[in-house]
Amino acid sequence: MNMKKRLLARMPFLLLLLFVHTALLAQQKKLVSGKVTDQRDGSPLQGVSVVPKGALSGGAVTAQDGSFSIQVDARVRTLVFSSVGYGIQEVPIGSGPLAVSLTAGLGNLNEVVVIGYGSVRKKDVTGAVATVDEKDFQKGNITTPEQMIAGKIPGVSIISNSGQPGAGSTIRIRGGASLNASNDPLIVLDGVPLSNDAVSGAGSPLSFINGQDIESFTVLKDASAAAIYGTRASNGVIIITTKKGSSMGLKLTFNSVNSVGSVTKKVPVLSAAQFRSVVNTNGSAAQIASMGGASTNWQDQIFQSAFGTNNTISMTGGIKSLPYRLSFGYQDQNGVLKTDNLTNTSLSLALTPSFFDNHLKVDLNVRGVAETARFGNTGAIGGAVTFDPTQPVYTKSPRYGGYYEWLDSTAPTGLKNLAGRNPVGLLEQTFNKSHPKRSIGSLQLDYKFHFLPDLHAKINAGYDVSMGAGSTYVPDSAASAYIAGGTGGSNNPYKQTVTNTVFEAYLNYTKDLKAIQSHLDVIGGYSYNDFLTKVYNYASFYASGSKVANSDPAFPFDKPEHTLLSYFGRLVYGFKDRYVLTATVRRDGSSRFAPGNQWGWFPSLAGAWMIKDEPFLKSSGAISDLKLRVGYGITGQQDGIPNYGYLADYSLSSANASYQFGSNYYQGYRPAGYNPALTWEQTATTNIGLDYGLFDGRISGSLDVYEKKTSHLLNTIPQPAGSNFAAFFIANVGNMTNKGVEYSINAQPIRSRNLVWNLGFNITYNENKITNLTVVPGDTSYLGFPSGAIAGGIGGQFAFLNAVGGAKNTFYLYQQVYDKTGKPIEGVFVDQNKDGIINQHDQVKSKSADPKVFLGFSTDVTIHNKWSAGFVLRGSFGNYDYNNIWSQTGNQAQILGNPVLYNASSNFLTTGFKGGNGQQLLSDYYISNASFLRMDNINVGYNAGKIMHGQATLKLNLSVQNVFVITKYKGLDPEIAAAASTLGNPGIDNNLYPRPRTVALAINLGF
């Protein structure tokens, strides 16, 4: 912990500077306040930038009710107002509050953009940065906030992990940078870097954030923008800014979204009639006799209509220069899988006061969330696909809870061994309940020195504390945990606490050097991050509460911890308001590495040229914006590395590996693999971008070309034989590249007082290639390492091979042979090496599970300032999925080759496969083009304006989510399969939790 102690040695001088009492008088100031509204309907505008004319930085931002207050020099006569989607307006300062009305437009260059450790004008951005604010969020029933920006930003892929409430999404920025380490972006909430680690008993870490509290998302995509975050920025950075308070009068807002969701597509399996036909034709007499007289659609039995409500009450105002925002949220969402439910209660408080004549600004944000969840047993999804459709759901016997089960009078339990259990019983008799809690808070202090107003001392202190606790209870009568003649069932608790803390202190100096037509913005500081997890280890218990014998853990809890120390700096230099240079550097130290490897340098350099402001284009009426950006930077990666992976350690062997001494058995300790040479995985990114605007901003967008080169890949490699260690360990081996092009265009074809029509389109091309996987580059003896586990075979079988020259997640299977009619011939594959034997040497690298192209398209129309309508489309192209349901269950042996009858995929009717050929599981017949075009959302809104004699405002919105999907893929859902299957592998379709179609009505009341 020596690294922690350095904090105390370096902080006193910053604290002294921050709170120093100076007798110097501040410059004479005046307070200007007012309100900003939309010219079309008079609705308040939040997030509008308010800057004194002539200033290149500073200013204020309007609150949720459109209000603002700003301290300006007494000599300032004009304020400049700007916001995304609205034109710039200059307003003279009068004697009273200002009433400002902005006209809808597209883009402006004086808008303030949030970046790491500060903000700059959009005009001065040199990296690949994109912002989406509240008015452009996806609408509807949103259970995790990242879904609000799906399809909105080029280069950012957001794919729903499943249809389960709070399940979250797989987020990839420019393809991800790693093979075995994390590919998740860093998420920063109000200055607090969030951990991507799961919280026990919660579906997604982001499910704890109330989307109604969020003002904007800013995505830092390239290393020149993200390098200021160093080791955690290899996969990009998402900065979430929440809503703040107002110094104006009290305002109450009530937002309610009520929804119903339903499953629109189920896995195609044999009907009861088709199933009977197969068994009667090919089954034995005993199998024929074992069929029941029912016709049960098991998938219909386990799914339901999912009702949900999501409500938020927020209050904004100010008490004697103390702006505040307080919000309370409650969500109750059922899943489409029966017994699945999530409730979420949230409370957040934001205080933004200022002191000492506006020289000390305080930004305090505290939010707490408590969830209660019952997780439906997802094993029932696979069970419903395969359970015998001729059997009933219930029996007249109360045994086993009254659910039909396969019985065997000769078995000790009376239940057929190795037989699947009733899917409805699995749901109704599994009580997996959790009560996770999370609190995230930050305190940001910004002190402007009286004797040097251009110098600010800033402190950011924050925490992210979560506690996950729950239990899984199965009654002793349940067939899944039945023990004949004794205590059965289970009642197993779990608990985990996570405490992450951050402390950052830095100086920020900004200066307009008018004599040389320059502007400086310099920061330098220190960051401390600590990540502490405590996992409680419990014994196993029966349903009665009695303990299972010999189930006591070796240790009552595990307490892994790691620390990051960092020094960072950034220089932004602008010349003639046309040329901008940004240089950043960060030095990170991680306790996850051995001494000597703990520290890494992460620099970046970027420049921007405002071509539009050059004399030869300045007078152009057609071109309103043209800027060239060029950047290069290096970021690091250490997520996914064991906390103590560089140290030799021993672990207790399993009970199966015990040694007998006399009549007793003893467990021994075995050495684990370790690697003291582990060091940072590094990603170097080059980015060239062009921002453009035409016809006074009616058309705007950007074009970016990038290359990401990751070196020292964190890879799992085999241990040398005889080392007496684990079979594999993590080492820095390999290189990988991502190359791509991003393009976006936003247009406003119609802009009038009575009709405004907006269009937005973005498209991304990304190509991934592994360039090295061995210690010695160019070593052709190493084929690559497999990944993508698939179900159905004996022993580990994998669908992918990560190999040099190909993309990650590349399928590696046998090439199927077909007959003259195009029907696959079971067990017949192409002999690639012509040796007359079909074995692993005949497997072929082919398609990738990752898309090469993805896009987003959105449009909205506002009519007469009252009616609005819009929709969002997303597409993914060039990605392929492996249908593990077809390969595992699409054969006759699935029905007749087991101790009991199982249903089969209807693909069996196409192939007629008999089954029993293990190689068939690895056939490329099961790979399908999973490209898709999905309408994510379509909505219609009505703004009723003022009601209740002008005391309130009312807005209504009706939306449909997951409207349709166009795809050639014949599985359940190409998108969810692309994120991850139940086995945790992208691109493998195996018993997915379906994503529902949801109809939602939103009501917004303002008082």
mmCIF file of N, CA, C and O in Angstrom, residues 381-439:
data_model
loop_
_atom_site.group_PDB
_atom_site.id
_atom_site.type_symbol
_atom_site.label_atom_id
_atom_site.label_comp_id
_atom_site.label_asym_id
_atom_site.label_seq_id
_atom_site.Cartn_x
_atom_site.Cartn_y
_atom_site.Cartn_z
ATOM 1 N N ILE A 381 -35.935 -22.105 -20.519
ATOM 2 C CA ILE A 381 -36.026 -21.743 -21.935
ATOM 3 C C ILE A 381 -35.565 -22.906 -22.796
ATOM 4 O O ILE A 381 -36.249 -23.315 -23.748
ATOM 5 N N GLY A 382 -34.414 -23.475 -22.465
ATOM 6 C CA GLY A 382 -33.948 -24.653 -23.191
ATOM 7 C C GLY A 382 -34.841 -25.850 -22.950
ATOM 8 O O GLY A 382 -35.095 -26.657 -23.859
ATOM 9 N N GLY A 383 -35.366 -25.968 -21.702
ATOM 10 C CA GLY A 383 -36.253 -27.078 -21.397
ATOM 11 C C GLY A 383 -37.539 -27.022 -22.204
ATOM 12 O O GLY A 383 -38.058 -28.060 -22.638
ATOM 13 N N ALA A 384 -38.055 -25.814 -22.435
ATOM 14 C CA ALA A 384 -39.291 -25.685 -23.203
ATOM 15 C C ALA A 384 -39.087 -26.030 -24.667
ATOM 16 O O ALA A 384 -40.026 -26.453 -25.353
ATOM 17 N N VAL A 385 -37.877 -25.871 -25.163
ATOM 18 C CA VAL A 385 -37.577 -26.223 -26.551
ATOM 19 C C VAL A 385 -37.568 -27.746 -26.725
ATOM 20 O O VAL A 385 -38.004 -28.257 -27.758
ATOM 21 N N THR A 386 -37.120 -28.475 -25.722
ATOM 22 C CA THR A 386 -36.875 -29.906 -25.896
ATOM 23 C C THR A 386 -37.837 -30.820 -25.152
ATOM 24 O O THR A 386 -37.850 -32.034 -25.409
ATOM 25 N N PHE A 387 -38.652 -30.299 -24.241
ATOM 26 C CA PHE A 387 -39.512 -31.198 -23.457
ATOM 27 C C PHE A 387 -40.589 -31.815 -24.358
ATOM 28 O O PHE A 387 -41.114 -31.168 -25.267
ATOM 29 N N ASP A 388 -40.935 -33.048 -24.065
ATOM 30 C CA ASP A 388 -41.907 -33.838 -24.832
ATOM 31 C C ASP A 388 -43.237 -33.074 -24.955
ATOM 32 O O ASP A 388 -43.918 -32.827 -23.951
ATOM 33 N N PRO A 389 -43.649 -32.711 -26.173
ATOM 34 C CA PRO A 389 -44.880 -31.923 -26.335
ATOM 35 C C PRO A 389 -46.155 -32.731 -26.143
ATOM 36 O O PRO A 389 -47.252 -32.145 -26.150
ATOM 37 N N THR A 390 -46.036 -34.047 -25.970
ATOM 38 C CA THR A 390 -47.246 -34.859 -25.771
ATOM 39 C C THR A 390 -47.595 -35.004 -24.295
ATOM 40 O O THR A 390 -48.597 -35.654 -23.959
ATOM 41 N N GLN A 391 -46.778 -34.429 -23.429
ATOM 42 C CA GLN A 391 -47.024 -34.565 -21.996
ATOM 43 C C GLN A 391 -47.736 -33.313 -21.460
ATOM 44 O O GLN A 391 -47.538 -32.210 -21.956
ATOM 45 N N PRO A 392 -48.522 -33.468 -20.394
ATOM 46 C CA PRO A 392 -49.228 -32.318 -19.816
ATOM 47 C C PRO A 392 -48.316 -31.515 -18.894
ATOM 48 O O PRO A 392 -47.250 -31.980 -18.490
ATOM 49 N N VAL A 393 -48.777 -30.326 -18.541
ATOM 50 C CA VAL A 393 -48.013 -29.492 -17.608
ATOM 51 C C VAL A 393 -48.166 -30.008 -16.186
ATOM 52 O O VAL A 393 -47.205 -30.078 -15.429
ATOM 53 N N TYR A 394 -49.392 -30.407 -15.836
ATOM 54 C CA TYR A 394 -49.682 -30.815 -14.458
ATOM 55 C C TYR A 394 -50.231 -32.250 -14.429
ATOM 56 O O TYR A 394 -50.739 -32.761 -15.422
ATOM 57 N N THR A 395 -50.122 -32.872 -13.265
ATOM 58 C CA THR A 395 -50.739 -34.174 -13.032
ATOM 59 C C THR A 395 -51.677 -34.056 -11.831
ATOM 60 O O THR A 395 -51.664 -33.052 -11.114
ATOM 61 N N LYS A 396 -52.465 -35.092 -11.600
ATOM 62 C CA LYS A 396 -53.385 -35.072 -10.470
ATOM 63 C C LYS A 396 -52.670 -35.350 -9.157
ATOM 64 O O LYS A 396 -53.198 -35.069 -8.076
ATOM 65 N N SER A 397 -51.458 -35.900 -9.231
ATOM 66 C CA SER A 397 -50.698 -36.207 -8.021
ATOM 67 C C SER A 397 -50.027 -34.941 -7.476
ATOM 68 O O SER A 397 -49.465 -34.159 -8.241
ATOM 69 N N PRO A 398 -50.055 -34.736 -6.150
ATOM 70 C CA PRO A 398 -49.372 -33.569 -5.580
ATOM 71 C C PRO A 398 -47.858 -33.738 -5.495
ATOM 72 O O PRO A 398 -47.145 -32.809 -5.129
ATOM 73 N N ARG A 399 -47.388 -34.943 -5.842
ATOM 74 C CA ARG A 399 -45.956 -35.211 -5.752
ATOM 75 C C ARG A 399 -45.182 -34.327 -6.720
ATOM 76 O O ARG A 399 -45.669 -34.016 -7.809
ATOM 77 N N TYR A 400 -43.989 -33.897 -6.320
ATOM 78 C CA TYR A 400 -43.132 -33.016 -7.120
ATOM 79 C C TYR A 400 -43.839 -31.702 -7.473
ATOM 80 O O TYR A 400 -43.669 -31.151 -8.564
ATOM 81 N N GLY A 401 -44.673 -31.246 -6.535
ATOM 82 C CA GLY A 401 -45.343 -29.985 -6.733
ATOM 83 C C GLY A 401 -46.531 -30.045 -7.652
ATOM 84 O O GLY A 401 -47.103 -29.001 -7.995
ATOM 85 N N GLY A 402 -46.917 -31.235 -8.079
ATOM 86 C CA GLY A 402 -48.054 -31.375 -8.975
ATOM 87 C C GLY A 402 -47.688 -31.223 -10.444
ATOM 88 O O GLY A 402 -48.573 -31.242 -11.309
ATOM 89 N N TYR A 403 -46.398 -31.071 -10.751
ATOM 90 C CA TYR A 403 -45.966 -30.918 -12.147
ATOM 91 C C TYR A 403 -45.634 -32.289 -12.732
ATOM 92 O O TYR A 403 -45.104 -33.170 -12.043
ATOM 93 N N TYR A 404 -45.935 -32.442 -14.020
ATOM 94 C CA TYR A 404 -45.592 -33.697 -14.684
ATOM 95 C C TYR A 404 -44.070 -33.838 -14.728
ATOM 96 O O TYR A 404 -43.339 -32.910 -15.095
ATOM 97 N N GLU A 405 -43.582 -35.020 -14.350
ATOM 98 C CA GLU A 405 -42.160 -35.331 -14.448
ATOM 99 C C GLU A 405 -42.013 -36.759 -14.956
ATOM 100 O O GLU A 405 -42.919 -37.594 -14.815
ATOM 101 N N TRP A 406 -40.854 -37.028 -15.563
ATOM 102 C CA TRP A 406 -40.564 -38.389 -16.000
ATOM 103 C C TRP A 406 -40.255 -39.248 -14.766
ATOM 104 O O TRP A 406 -39.378 -38.916 -13.975
ATOM 105 N N LEU A 407 -40.961 -40.349 -14.615
ATOM 106 C CA LEU A 407 -40.843 -41.190 -13.418
ATOM 107 C C LEU A 407 -40.188 -42.534 -13.735
ATOM 108 O O LEU A 407 -40.248 -43.015 -14.857
ATOM 109 N N ASP A 408 -39.557 -43.088 -12.712
ATOM 110 C CA ASP A 408 -38.950 -44.411 -12.814
ATOM 111 C C ASP A 408 -39.047 -45.039 -11.431
ATOM 112 O O ASP A 408 -38.362 -44.622 -10.495
ATOM 113 N N SER A 409 -39.899 -46.035 -11.296
ATOM 114 C CA SER A 409 -40.148 -46.629 -9.980
ATOM 115 C C SER A 409 -38.926 -47.332 -9.418
ATOM 116 O O SER A 409 -38.834 -47.558 -8.207
ATOM 117 N N THR A 410 -37.980 -47.668 -10.279
ATOM 118 C CA THR A 410 -36.783 -48.369 -9.790
ATOM 119 C C THR A 410 -35.691 -47.412 -9.314
ATOM 120 O O THR A 410 -34.723 -47.840 -8.706
ATOM 121 N N ALA A 411 -35.832 -46.131 -9.603
ATOM 122 C CA ALA A 411 -34.829 -45.145 -9.185
ATOM 123 C C ALA A 411 -35.061 -44.745 -7.739
ATOM 124 O O ALA A 411 -36.219 -44.719 -7.273
ATOM 125 N N PRO A 412 -34.032 -44.429 -6.969
ATOM 126 C CA PRO A 412 -34.202 -44.065 -5.551
ATOM 127 C C PRO A 412 -35.137 -42.880 -5.348
ATOM 128 O O PRO A 412 -35.902 -42.847 -4.376
ATOM 129 N N THR A 413 -35.102 -41.927 -6.247
ATOM 130 C CA THR A 413 -35.947 -40.738 -6.085
ATOM 131 C C THR A 413 -37.322 -40.910 -6.707
ATOM 132 O O THR A 413 -38.200 -40.077 -6.515
ATOM 133 N N GLY A 414 -37.498 -41.980 -7.476
ATOM 134 C CA GLY A 414 -38.730 -42.134 -8.222
ATOM 135 C C GLY A 414 -38.756 -41.329 -9.502
ATOM 136 O O GLY A 414 -39.735 -41.358 -10.245
ATOM 137 N N LEU A 415 -37.679 -40.606 -9.768
ATOM 138 C CA LEU A 415 -37.569 -39.785 -10.970
ATOM 139 C C LEU A 415 -36.607 -40.428 -11.943
ATOM 140 O O LEU A 415 -35.603 -41.035 -11.554
ATOM 141 N N LYS A 416 -36.913 -40.300 -13.208
ATOM 142 C CA LYS A 416 -36.049 -40.859 -14.243
ATOM 143 C C LYS A 416 -34.696 -40.144 -14.224
ATOM 144 O O LYS A 416 -34.625 -38.917 -14.273
ATOM 145 N N ASN A 417 -33.625 -40.894 -14.125
ATOM 146 C CA ASN A 417 -32.296 -40.310 -14.151
ATOM 147 C C ASN A 417 -31.987 -39.722 -15.523
ATOM 148 O O ASN A 417 -32.428 -40.241 -16.553
ATOM 149 N N LEU A 418 -31.235 -38.644 -15.551
ATOM 150 C CA LEU A 418 -30.770 -37.984 -16.788
ATOM 151 C C LEU A 418 -31.932 -37.482 -17.639
ATOM 152 O O LEU A 418 -31.772 -37.268 -18.846
ATOM 153 N N ALA A 419 -33.094 -37.304 -17.040
ATOM 154 C CA ALA A 419 -34.240 -36.777 -17.775
ATOM 155 C C ALA A 419 -34.412 -35.303 -17.459
ATOM 156 O O ALA A 419 -34.169 -34.856 -16.331
ATOM 157 N N GLY A 420 -34.836 -34.529 -18.463
ATOM 158 C CA GLY A 420 -35.097 -33.121 -18.242
ATOM 159 C C GLY A 420 -36.294 -32.917 -17.340
ATOM 160 O O GLY A 420 -37.198 -33.753 -17.281
ATOM 161 N N ARG A 421 -36.305 -31.813 -16.618
ATOM 162 C CA ARG A 421 -37.394 -31.532 -15.699
ATOM 163 C C ARG A 421 -38.414 -30.603 -16.342
ATOM 164 O O ARG A 421 -38.125 -29.861 -17.280
ATOM 165 N N ASN A 422 -39.616 -30.637 -15.814
ATOM 166 C CA ASN A 422 -40.728 -29.857 -16.320
ATOM 167 C C ASN A 422 -40.352 -28.367 -16.357
ATOM 168 O O ASN A 422 -40.007 -27.788 -15.320
ATOM 169 N N PRO A 423 -40.384 -27.708 -17.526
ATOM 170 C CA PRO A 423 -39.966 -26.308 -17.614
ATOM 171 C C PRO A 423 -40.784 -25.369 -16.737
ATOM 172 O O PRO A 423 -40.232 -24.436 -16.134
ATOM 173 N N VAL A 424 -42.089 -25.606 -16.650
ATOM 174 C CA VAL A 424 -42.927 -24.753 -15.800
ATOM 175 C C VAL A 424 -42.571 -24.980 -14.336
ATOM 176 O O VAL A 424 -42.510 -24.029 -13.537
ATOM 177 N N GLY A 425 -42.298 -26.223 -13.976
ATOM 178 C CA GLY A 425 -41.872 -26.505 -12.618
ATOM 179 C C GLY A 425 -40.549 -25.842 -12.281
ATOM 180 O O GLY A 425 -40.353 -25.351 -11.167
ATOM 181 N N LEU A 426 -39.632 -25.847 -13.241
ATOM 182 C CA LEU A 426 -38.351 -25.172 -13.005
ATOM 183 C C LEU A 426 -38.567 -23.693 -12.689
ATOM 184 O O LEU A 426 -37.873 -23.121 -11.841
ATOM 185 N N LEU A 427 -39.510 -23.060 -13.383
ATOM 186 C CA LEU A 427 -39.780 -21.645 -13.140
ATOM 187 C C LEU A 427 -40.464 -21.421 -11.802
ATOM 188 O O LEU A 427 -40.013 -20.626 -10.970
ATOM 189 N N GLU A 428 -41.568 -22.140 -11.599
ATOM 190 C CA GLU A 428 -42.397 -21.864 -10.434
ATOM 191 C C GLU A 428 -41.753 -22.323 -9.130
ATOM 192 O O GLU A 428 -42.092 -21.818 -8.048
ATOM 193 N N GLN A 429 -40.809 -23.272 -9.199
ATOM 194 C CA GLN A 429 -40.223 -23.808 -7.974
ATOM 195 C C GLN A 429 -38.781 -23.340 -7.752
ATOM 196 O O GLN A 429 -38.098 -23.893 -6.897
ATOM 197 N N THR A 430 -38.354 -22.335 -8.488
ATOM 198 C CA THR A 430 -37.046 -21.738 -8.259
ATOM 199 C C THR A 430 -37.262 -20.291 -7.825
ATOM 200 O O THR A 430 -37.870 -19.501 -8.550
ATOM 201 N N PHE A 431 -36.769 -19.961 -6.641
ATOM 202 C CA PHE A 431 -36.933 -18.617 -6.098
ATOM 203 C C PHE A 431 -35.548 -17.987 -5.935
ATOM 204 O O PHE A 431 -34.943 -18.027 -4.860
ATOM 205 N N ASN A 432 -35.056 -17.454 -7.042
ATOM 206 C CA ASN A 432 -33.754 -16.786 -7.035
ATOM 207 C C ASN A 432 -34.012 -15.301 -6.842
ATOM 208 O O ASN A 432 -34.305 -14.574 -7.790
ATOM 209 N N LYS A 433 -33.938 -14.863 -5.604
ATOM 210 C CA LYS A 433 -34.276 -13.488 -5.268
ATOM 211 C C LYS A 433 -33.035 -12.735 -4.799
ATOM 212 O O LYS A 433 -32.194 -13.288 -4.086
ATOM 213 N N SER A 434 -32.955 -11.486 -5.208
ATOM 214 C CA SER A 434 -31.809 -10.676 -4.817
ATOM 215 C C SER A 434 -32.280 -9.291 -4.391
ATOM 216 O O SER A 434 -33.361 -8.837 -4.783
ATOM 217 N N HIS A 435 -31.425 -8.626 -3.607
ATOM 218 C CA HIS A 435 -31.728 -7.277 -3.118
ATOM 219 C C HIS A 435 -30.464 -6.420 -3.212
ATOM 220 O O HIS A 435 -29.932 -5.969 -2.187
ATOM 221 N N PRO A 436 -29.980 -6.182 -4.421
ATOM 222 C CA PRO A 436 -28.757 -5.386 -4.541
ATOM 223 C C PRO A 436 -29.028 -3.898 -4.295
ATOM 224 O O PRO A 436 -30.128 -3.392 -4.554
ATOM 225 N N LYS A 437 -28.017 -3.218 -3.821
ATOM 226 C CA LYS A 437 -28.081 -1.780 -3.586
ATOM 227 C C LYS A 437 -26.812 -1.142 -4.116
ATOM 228 O O LYS A 437 -25.738 -1.766 -4.143
ATOM 229 N N ARG A 438 -26.948 0.103 -4.534
ATOM 230 C CA ARG A 438 -25.768 0.802 -5.051
ATOM 231 C C ARG A 438 -25.902 2.294 -4.779
ATOM 232 O O ARG A 438 -26.999 2.855 -4.901
ATOM 233 N N SER A 439 -24.808 2.901 -4.421
ATOM 234 C CA SER A 439 -24.771 4.356 -4.251
ATOM 235 C C SER A 439 -23.532 4.895 -4.959
ATOM 236 O O SER A 439 -22.431 4.340 -4.819
#
